[in-house]
Amino acid sequence: MAISKHYKNLFQDITTIEYKGKDSKDPLSFQYYNPSQKVGGKTMAEQLRFAICYWHTVSWAGNDMFGLEAFSHHWLSKDITDVYEKAELKADYMFQFAQLLQMPFYTWHDRDVIAEGDSLQESAQRLVKFSDYLLKKQEETGIKALWGTANAFSNKRYMAGAASNPDPEVFACAASQVRTAMEVTKKLGGQNYVLWGGREGYDTLLNTCIRQEQEQLGRFMSLVVEHKHKIGFQGDILIEPKPKEPTKHQYDFDVATVYGFLKKYNLEKEIKVNIETNHAILAGHTMEHEIATASALDLFGSIDINAGDYLLGWDTDQFPTDALEMTKMMYYILKAGGFKNGGLNFDAKLRRQSCDVKDYLYAHIAGMDAGARGLLAAQALVEDKTLATFIEQRYAGWQSSFGQDILQGKLSLSDIADLAETNNINPSPVSGRQEMLEGIISRYLN
Ligand code: XLS
Ligand code: NI
Ligand code: NI
């Protein structure tokens, strides 16, 4: 078995988190997430495709902008100095968390998996070499890689962006990281490759040429797509929109902005989106707006699930525990046909005061239960066609020959205007029934 010599079991008294039903009082059990339960023709596990993330779970030590490291978990131990030993220990706990939580997938950045070396080449070699260990862990546990990505924002060389940097040599550094991360994702059977342009934007317009930077980003994405085909990676390439933070303005602002960008560079058939709840909120949207927009534009890929704080203007990455929010989100995911390669990745971190290892379990259990509860309600909404029927009736006029003639371009603006005037059209207002519909959704929560 692949196990680090530094490993010790921190979960002596805890075994796999099991489904115990709605009335369970055991906080280390699921009330709703029952992986093998069938919902809409698939199991819950297949519908939700939960993933645990490396960066918040085993890489983050509880520091924030004002406070130092608050966590002293064994895997963060500074006594272990060998990079490979450190990486093995982190991986052991990462996989143990996933196993305890019955989580089928995990996600990673290159720099989460193993520390960066002194040169680009050394960093790349480390990741490639260490991925054998991840592969062994995957084979032993059955846990799979939902996606991999490159961290092209932490190193100071990226302070003015990666692909959008004024210096083409920085672009080249990002190319090195992305090439390796893509190839390792393929080796690990990853189902998607994600690009989050953390610093692809600007801090001040005064030193920035937007046209130039967009051209660079367009080129970078085209190169990524070319490389995907060259190495025969079968998964999806996903861009993760975010409007700001750490930059003042990020080019991948929201789903609609990403669509415009992809169209301009003829990439809309090649790249989809990984949508994050907290990013949607920062962009002034709801999560369901972003999912429904992606679905309408045929861009829906995967989800980074978390919750933001409506009073704070940054990415607080909290665990999502609001089942009503989850219901709306799951409804639009189901309407989009459900996940293909994507899934629900917990891009969520504990609060700094949650400093016990058990807190990782409580947090994910709460999030997974909210997701499962949302899925159950959303599936019932889909099956009852409550919203669908209402919407169908609301737009029924467009199915008439008049509506169809307009849409099919058979009438000019003057033709339509003349028809309206000669027939003295005066349509009466129709209720949008917002409050009734909002009430109906809550009734589906059990
Ligand atoms: C940061 C992003 C990041 C991506 C992966 O806000 O959410 O965590 O998901 O680079
Ligand atoms: Ni994210
Ligand atoms: Ni985020």
Coordinates of C-alpha atoms and ligand atoms in Angstrom, one line a residue:
M1 CA 0.0 0.0 0.0
A2 CA 1.2 3.5 -0.8
I3 CA 1.6 5.2 2.6
S4 CA 4.1 7.7 4.0
K5 CA 6.4 6.7 6.7
H6 CA 5.2 9.8 8.6
Y7 CA 1.6 8.8 8.5
K8 CA -0.4 8.3 11.7
N9 CA -4.1 7.7 12.0
L10 CA -5.7 10.9 13.2
F11 CA -9.2 9.4 12.9
Q12 CA -8.9 6.5 15.3
D13 CA -12.5 6.7 16.5
I14 CA -14.0 7.6 13.1
T15 CA -15.0 5.2 10.4
T16 CA -16.6 5.9 7.0
I17 CA -19.4 8.5 7.2
E18 CA -22.6 6.6 6.5
Y19 CA -26.1 7.6 5.5
K20 CA -28.3 7.3 8.6
G21 CA -31.4 9.2 7.3
K22 CA -33.1 12.4 8.0
D23 CA -33.7 11.8 11.7
S24 CA -30.1 11.0 12.5
K25 CA -28.7 13.1 15.3
D26 CA -25.2 11.9 14.7
P27 CA -23.2 14.8 13.2
L28 CA -20.8 12.3 11.7
S29 CA -23.4 10.8 9.5
F30 CA -25.3 11.8 6.4
Q31 CA -29.0 12.7 6.7
Y32 CA -29.6 13.1 2.9
Y33 CA -26.5 11.9 1.0
N34 CA -27.1 8.3 0.3
P35 CA -24.6 7.5 -2.6
S36 CA -26.4 4.5 -4.0
Q37 CA -30.0 5.9 -3.8
K38 CA -31.5 6.4 -7.3
V39 CA -32.5 9.9 -8.2
G40 CA -33.7 10.5 -11.8
G41 CA -32.4 7.2 -13.2
K42 CA -28.9 7.6 -11.7
T43 CA -27.4 7.1 -8.3
M44 CA -26.9 10.2 -6.1
A45 CA -23.1 9.6 -6.4
E46 CA -23.4 9.7 -10.2
Q47 CA -25.6 12.8 -10.2
L48 CA -23.6 14.9 -7.7
R49 CA -20.1 13.7 -8.5
F50 CA -18.6 15.3 -5.4
A51 CA -15.0 16.3 -5.3
I52 CA -12.7 17.3 -2.4
C53 CA -10.0 19.9 -3.1
Y54 CA -6.4 19.7 -2.3
W55 CA -5.8 23.4 -1.7
H56 CA -8.3 24.1 1.0
T57 CA -8.2 20.7 2.6
V58 CA -4.5 19.8 3.0
S59 CA -2.5 22.8 1.7
W60 CA -4.0 25.7 3.6
A61 CA -2.7 26.3 7.1
G62 CA -5.4 28.7 8.4
N63 CA -3.7 32.0 7.6
D64 CA -5.5 35.1 6.4
M65 CA -4.6 38.6 5.4
F66 CA -4.4 39.6 9.1
G67 CA -3.5 36.4 10.8
L68 CA -0.8 33.8 10.7
E69 CA -1.2 30.0 10.4
A70 CA -3.9 28.9 12.8
F71 CA -3.8 25.1 12.1
S72 CA -1.2 22.7 13.3
H73 CA -2.4 19.5 11.7
H74 CA 0.1 16.7 11.3
W75 CA 0.3 17.0 7.5
L76 CA 1.4 20.6 7.8
S77 CA 4.3 19.7 10.1
K78 CA 7.4 21.8 9.5
D79 CA 9.7 18.9 10.8
I80 CA 9.3 17.0 7.6
T81 CA 11.6 18.8 5.2
D82 CA 12.0 16.3 2.3
V83 CA 9.6 17.5 -0.5
Y84 CA 8.6 14.0 -1.6
E85 CA 7.9 12.9 2.0
K86 CA 5.8 16.0 2.6
A87 CA 3.9 15.4 -0.6
E88 CA 3.2 11.8 0.3
L89 CA 1.9 12.7 3.7
K90 CA -0.4 15.3 2.3
A91 CA -1.7 12.9 -0.3
D92 CA -2.3 10.2 2.3
Y93 CA -4.6 12.6 4.3
M94 CA -6.2 13.9 1.2
F95 CA -7.2 10.4 0.1
Q96 CA -8.2 9.5 3.6
F97 CA -10.6 12.5 3.8
A98 CA -12.1 11.5 0.5
Q99 CA -12.5 7.9 1.6
L100 CA -14.1 8.8 5.0
L101 CA -16.6 11.1 3.2
Q102 CA -17.4 8.6 0.4
M103 CA -16.2 11.3 -2.0
P104 CA -15.6 9.9 -5.5
F105 CA -13.3 12.6 -6.9
Y106 CA -10.5 15.1 -5.9
T107 CA -9.1 18.2 -7.6
W108 CA -5.6 19.7 -7.4
H109 CA -3.2 22.5 -8.5
D110 CA 0.3 21.5 -9.4
R111 CA 1.7 23.4 -6.4
D112 CA -0.7 21.7 -4.0
V113 CA 0.5 18.3 -4.9
I114 CA 4.2 19.0 -4.5
A115 CA 6.3 22.1 -3.7
E116 CA 7.8 24.1 -6.5
G117 CA 11.5 23.5 -7.2
D118 CA 14.3 26.0 -7.9
S119 CA 13.7 26.0 -11.6
L120 CA 10.7 25.4 -14.0
Q121 CA 12.3 22.2 -15.0
E122 CA 12.8 20.9 -11.5
S123 CA 9.2 21.8 -10.6
A124 CA 7.9 20.0 -13.7
Q125 CA 10.0 16.9 -12.9
R126 CA 8.8 16.8 -9.3
L127 CA 5.1 16.8 -10.4
V128 CA 5.6 14.2 -13.0
K129 CA 7.6 11.9 -10.6
F130 CA 5.2 12.4 -7.7
S131 CA 2.1 11.7 -9.9
D132 CA 3.1 8.0 -9.7
Y133 CA 2.2 8.1 -6.0
L134 CA -1.2 9.7 -6.8
L135 CA -1.9 7.1 -9.4
K136 CA -1.2 4.4 -6.8
K137 CA -3.5 6.0 -4.3
Q138 CA -6.2 6.3 -6.9
E139 CA -5.9 2.7 -7.8
E140 CA -6.0 1.6 -4.2
T141 CA -8.9 3.7 -3.2
G142 CA -11.0 4.0 -6.4
I143 CA -11.0 7.8 -6.0
K144 CA -10.6 9.6 -9.3
A145 CA -9.3 13.0 -10.4
L146 CA -12.1 15.3 -11.4
W147 CA -9.7 17.9 -12.7
G148 CA -6.2 19.3 -12.4
T149 CA -5.0 22.9 -12.9
A150 CA -1.8 25.0 -12.7
N151 CA -1.3 27.6 -10.1
A152 CA -0.1 30.5 -12.2
F153 CA -0.8 33.2 -9.7
S154 CA 1.1 32.6 -6.4
N155 CA 4.7 32.9 -7.6
K156 CA 5.7 36.6 -7.7
R157 CA 6.7 36.3 -11.4
Y158 CA 2.9 36.3 -12.0
M159 CA 2.2 39.6 -10.2
A160 CA 1.2 41.2 -13.5
G161 CA -0.6 38.2 -14.9
A162 CA 0.5 34.9 -16.5
A163 CA -0.6 34.7 -20.1
S164 CA -1.6 38.4 -20.0
N165 CA 1.7 39.5 -18.6
P166 CA 3.5 42.4 -20.4
D167 CA 6.6 40.1 -20.6
P168 CA 6.4 37.2 -23.0
E169 CA 8.9 35.3 -20.9
V170 CA 6.3 35.1 -18.1
F171 CA 3.9 33.8 -20.7
A172 CA 6.4 31.1 -21.3
C173 CA 6.7 30.2 -17.6
A174 CA 2.9 29.7 -17.6
A175 CA 3.2 27.6 -20.7
S176 CA 5.6 25.3 -18.9
Q177 CA 3.3 24.9 -15.9
V178 CA 0.2 24.3 -18.0
R179 CA 1.8 21.8 -20.3
T180 CA 3.0 19.7 -17.3
A181 CA -0.3 20.0 -15.4
M182 CA -2.3 19.0 -18.5
E183 CA -0.1 16.0 -19.2
V184 CA -0.3 14.9 -15.5
T185 CA -4.0 15.4 -15.5
K186 CA -4.2 13.1 -18.5
K187 CA -1.9 10.5 -16.9
L188 CA -4.2 10.5 -13.8
G189 CA -7.3 10.0 -15.9
G190 CA -8.6 13.5 -15.0
Q191 CA -12.0 14.3 -16.5
N192 CA -11.4 18.0 -17.1
Y193 CA -8.5 20.5 -17.1
V194 CA -9.3 23.9 -15.5
L195 CA -7.8 27.3 -16.1
W196 CA -8.5 30.0 -13.5
G197 CA -6.9 33.2 -14.6
G198 CA -6.2 34.4 -11.1
R199 CA -4.2 37.5 -12.2
E200 CA -5.3 37.7 -15.8
G201 CA -6.6 41.2 -15.4
Y202 CA -5.3 44.4 -14.1
D203 CA -4.8 46.4 -10.9
T204 CA -4.8 49.8 -12.7
L205 CA -5.9 50.6 -16.2
L206 CA -3.2 53.3 -16.2
N207 CA -0.4 50.8 -17.0
T208 CA -2.5 48.3 -19.0
C209 CA -3.3 47.7 -22.7
I210 CA -6.5 45.7 -22.7
R211 CA -6.4 44.9 -26.4
Q212 CA -2.8 43.6 -26.1
E213 CA -3.6 41.5 -23.0
Q214 CA -6.7 40.0 -24.6
E215 CA -4.8 39.0 -27.7
Q216 CA -2.2 37.2 -25.5
L217 CA -4.9 35.4 -23.5
G218 CA -6.6 34.3 -26.8
R219 CA -3.3 33.0 -28.1
F220 CA -2.7 31.1 -24.8
M221 CA -6.1 29.4 -24.8
S222 CA -5.7 28.4 -28.5
L223 CA -2.3 26.9 -27.6
V224 CA -3.9 25.0 -24.7
V225 CA -6.6 23.6 -27.0
E226 CA -4.0 22.6 -29.6
H227 CA -2.0 20.8 -26.9
K228 CA -5.0 19.0 -25.7
H229 CA -5.6 17.5 -29.1
K230 CA -1.9 16.8 -29.6
I231 CA -1.6 14.7 -26.4
G232 CA -5.1 13.2 -27.0
F233 CA -6.6 14.4 -23.7
Q234 CA -10.3 13.3 -23.8
G235 CA -11.6 15.5 -21.0
D236 CA -13.0 19.0 -21.2
I237 CA -11.0 22.2 -21.0
L238 CA -12.8 24.6 -18.6
I239 CA -12.3 28.3 -17.9
E240 CA -13.3 29.4 -14.4
P241 CA -14.8 32.9 -14.4
K242 CA -14.2 35.3 -11.6
P243 CA -14.8 39.1 -11.8
K244 CA -12.0 40.3 -9.4
E245 CA -9.7 39.3 -6.5
P246 CA -6.8 39.3 -6.4
T247 CA -6.9 41.7 -9.4
K248 CA -9.2 44.8 -9.5
H249 CA -10.7 43.5 -12.7
Q250 CA -10.4 40.0 -14.1
Y251 CA -10.9 39.4 -17.9
D252 CA -12.9 36.2 -17.3
F253 CA -15.5 38.3 -15.4
D254 CA -18.5 36.0 -15.7
V255 CA -20.0 33.3 -18.0
A256 CA -21.3 35.8 -20.6
T257 CA -17.9 37.6 -20.7
V258 CA -16.1 34.3 -21.2
Y259 CA -18.5 33.4 -24.0
G260 CA -17.7 36.7 -25.9
F261 CA -14.0 36.0 -25.5
L262 CA -14.3 32.4 -26.7
K263 CA -16.4 33.5 -29.7
K264 CA -13.8 36.1 -30.7
Y265 CA -11.0 33.4 -30.7
N266 CA -13.2 30.7 -32.2
L267 CA -12.9 28.6 -29.1
E268 CA -16.6 28.3 -28.1
K269 CA -16.8 24.7 -29.2
E270 CA -13.5 23.8 -27.5
I271 CA -13.8 25.3 -24.0
K272 CA -16.5 25.3 -21.4
V273 CA -16.8 26.8 -18.0
N274 CA -16.3 25.8 -14.4
I275 CA -18.7 28.0 -12.4
E276 CA -18.1 28.9 -8.8
T277 CA -20.8 30.1 -6.4
N278 CA -18.8 32.8 -4.7
H279 CA -17.5 34.1 -8.0
A280 CA -21.1 34.4 -9.3
I281 CA -22.0 36.5 -6.3
L282 CA -18.9 38.8 -6.7
A283 CA -20.0 39.3 -10.3
G284 CA -23.4 40.5 -9.1
H285 CA -25.2 37.3 -10.2
T286 CA -26.8 34.4 -8.5
M287 CA -25.3 31.0 -9.0
E288 CA -28.4 29.8 -10.9
H289 CA -28.1 32.7 -13.2
E290 CA -24.5 31.6 -14.2
I291 CA -25.5 28.0 -14.6
A292 CA -28.6 28.8 -16.7
T293 CA -26.6 31.2 -18.8
A294 CA -23.8 28.6 -19.4
S295 CA -26.5 26.1 -20.3
A296 CA -28.2 28.5 -22.8
L297 CA -24.8 29.1 -24.4
D298 CA -23.8 25.4 -24.5
L299 CA -20.9 26.1 -22.2
F300 CA -21.9 24.2 -19.0
G301 CA -19.0 22.1 -17.7
S302 CA -18.5 21.8 -14.0
I303 CA -19.1 23.6 -10.6
D304 CA -16.9 24.9 -7.8
I305 CA -19.4 24.7 -5.0
N306 CA -19.1 27.0 -2.0
A307 CA -21.0 29.9 -0.5
G308 CA -20.1 33.6 -0.3
D309 CA -21.0 36.1 2.3
Y310 CA -23.5 38.7 1.0
L311 CA -22.0 41.4 3.2
L312 CA -18.4 40.8 2.4
G313 CA -17.0 41.7 -1.0
W314 CA -14.5 38.9 -1.4
D315 CA -14.2 35.2 -2.0
T316 CA -14.8 33.8 1.5
D317 CA -15.1 30.3 0.1
Q318 CA -17.5 29.1 2.8
F319 CA -19.0 25.7 2.9
P320 CA -22.4 25.7 1.2
T321 CA -25.1 24.7 3.7
D322 CA -28.3 26.4 2.3
A323 CA -30.5 23.7 0.9
L324 CA -32.8 26.1 -0.9
E325 CA -29.9 27.7 -2.7
M326 CA -28.8 24.2 -3.6
T327 CA -32.2 23.3 -4.9
K328 CA -32.2 26.2 -7.4
M329 CA -28.7 25.4 -8.5
M330 CA -29.4 21.7 -8.9
Y331 CA -32.6 22.5 -10.8
Y332 CA -30.6 24.3 -13.5
I333 CA -27.9 21.6 -13.5
L334 CA -30.6 19.0 -14.1
K335 CA -32.2 21.1 -16.8
A336 CA -28.8 21.4 -18.5
G337 CA -28.8 17.6 -18.7
G338 CA -26.8 17.0 -15.5
F339 CA -23.0 16.5 -15.3
K340 CA -21.1 14.7 -18.1
N341 CA -17.4 15.2 -17.2
G342 CA -18.1 17.8 -14.5
G343 CA -19.0 17.5 -10.9
L344 CA -19.4 19.4 -7.6
N345 CA -16.0 20.4 -6.4
F346 CA -15.9 21.7 -2.8
D347 CA -13.8 24.9 -3.4
A348 CA -14.6 25.7 0.2
K349 CA -12.5 26.3 3.3
L350 CA -13.1 26.1 7.0
R351 CA -13.3 29.2 9.1
R352 CA -10.0 29.8 11.0
Q353 CA -11.6 28.9 14.3
S354 CA -12.5 25.4 13.0
C355 CA -9.0 24.1 13.9
D356 CA -9.7 20.4 14.5
V357 CA -9.3 17.7 11.9
K358 CA -12.9 16.7 12.6
D359 CA -14.0 20.1 11.3
Y360 CA -13.1 19.0 7.7
L361 CA -15.6 16.2 8.1
Y362 CA -18.4 18.3 9.6
A363 CA -18.0 20.9 6.9
H364 CA -18.1 18.5 4.0
I365 CA -20.9 16.5 5.5
A366 CA -23.0 19.7 5.8
G367 CA -22.2 20.6 2.2
M368 CA -22.8 17.2 0.8
D369 CA -26.1 16.9 2.7
A370 CA -27.3 20.3 1.4
G371 CA -26.3 19.2 -2.1
A372 CA -28.2 15.9 -1.8
R373 CA -31.3 17.6 -0.3
G374 CA -31.2 20.1 -3.2
L375 CA -30.9 17.3 -5.7
L376 CA -33.9 15.5 -4.3
A377 CA -36.0 18.7 -4.4
A378 CA -34.8 19.7 -7.8
Q379 CA -35.5 16.2 -9.3
A380 CA -39.0 16.4 -8.0
L381 CA -39.5 19.8 -9.5
V382 CA -38.2 18.5 -12.8
E383 CA -40.5 15.5 -12.7
D384 CA -43.6 17.5 -11.8
K385 CA -42.8 19.9 -14.6
T386 CA -44.1 22.7 -12.3
L387 CA -41.8 25.4 -13.5
A388 CA -41.4 24.0 -17.0
T389 CA -45.2 24.0 -17.6
F390 CA -45.5 27.5 -16.4
I391 CA -42.7 28.7 -18.6
E392 CA -44.0 26.8 -21.6
Q393 CA -47.4 28.6 -21.2
R394 CA -45.7 31.9 -20.6
Y395 CA -44.0 31.8 -24.0
A396 CA -46.8 30.0 -25.9
G397 CA -47.5 33.0 -28.1
W398 CA -44.1 32.5 -29.8
Q399 CA -45.3 29.1 -31.0
S400 CA -48.1 30.8 -33.0
S401 CA -47.6 31.4 -36.7
F402 CA -47.1 35.1 -36.0
G403 CA -44.4 34.4 -33.4
Q404 CA -42.7 31.8 -35.7
D405 CA -42.8 34.2 -38.7
I406 CA -40.9 36.8 -36.6
L407 CA -38.3 34.4 -35.4
Q408 CA -37.7 32.8 -38.8
G409 CA -37.1 36.2 -40.3
K410 CA -40.1 36.2 -42.6
L411 CA -41.2 39.6 -41.5
S412 CA -39.3 43.0 -41.6
L413 CA -39.5 45.5 -38.9
S414 CA -42.0 47.5 -41.0
D415 CA -44.1 44.4 -41.7
I416 CA -44.4 43.8 -38.0
A417 CA -45.0 47.4 -37.1
D418 CA -47.7 47.6 -39.8
L419 CA -49.4 44.5 -38.5
A420 CA -49.4 45.9 -35.0
E421 CA -50.9 49.2 -36.1
T422 CA -53.5 47.9 -38.6
N423 CA -54.8 45.3 -36.1
N424 CA -54.7 47.9 -33.3
I425 CA -52.8 45.4 -31.1
N426 CA -53.1 46.2 -27.4
P427 CA -52.0 43.1 -25.3
S428 CA -53.1 43.1 -21.7
P429 CA -50.5 42.5 -18.9
V430 CA -50.1 39.0 -17.7
S431 CA -48.9 38.1 -14.1
G432 CA -45.4 36.8 -13.9
R433 CA -46.4 35.0 -10.6
Q434 CA -43.0 35.4 -9.0
E435 CA -44.1 35.0 -5.4
M436 CA -46.2 32.0 -6.2
L437 CA -43.2 30.3 -7.9
E438 CA -40.9 31.2 -5.1
G439 CA -43.4 29.6 -2.7
I440 CA -43.6 26.5 -4.8
I441 CA -39.9 25.9 -4.7
S442 CA -39.7 25.9 -0.9
R443 CA -42.5 23.4 -0.7
Y444 CA -40.3 20.9 -2.5
L445 CA -37.7 20.9 0.3
N446 CA -38.1 17.9 2.6
Ligands
XLS1 C1 -10.0 31.1 -6.7 C2 -10.4 30.0 -7.5 C3 -9.4 28.8 -7.5 C4 -9.7 27.9 -8.7 C5 -8.6 27.0 -9.0 O1 -10.8 32.0 -6.4 O2 -11.7 29.6 -7.1 O3 -9.5 28.1 -6.3 O4 -10.8 27.1 -8.5 O5 -7.4 27.7 -9.4
NI2 NI -12.6 27.8 -7.8
NI3 NI -12.7 31.0 -5.8

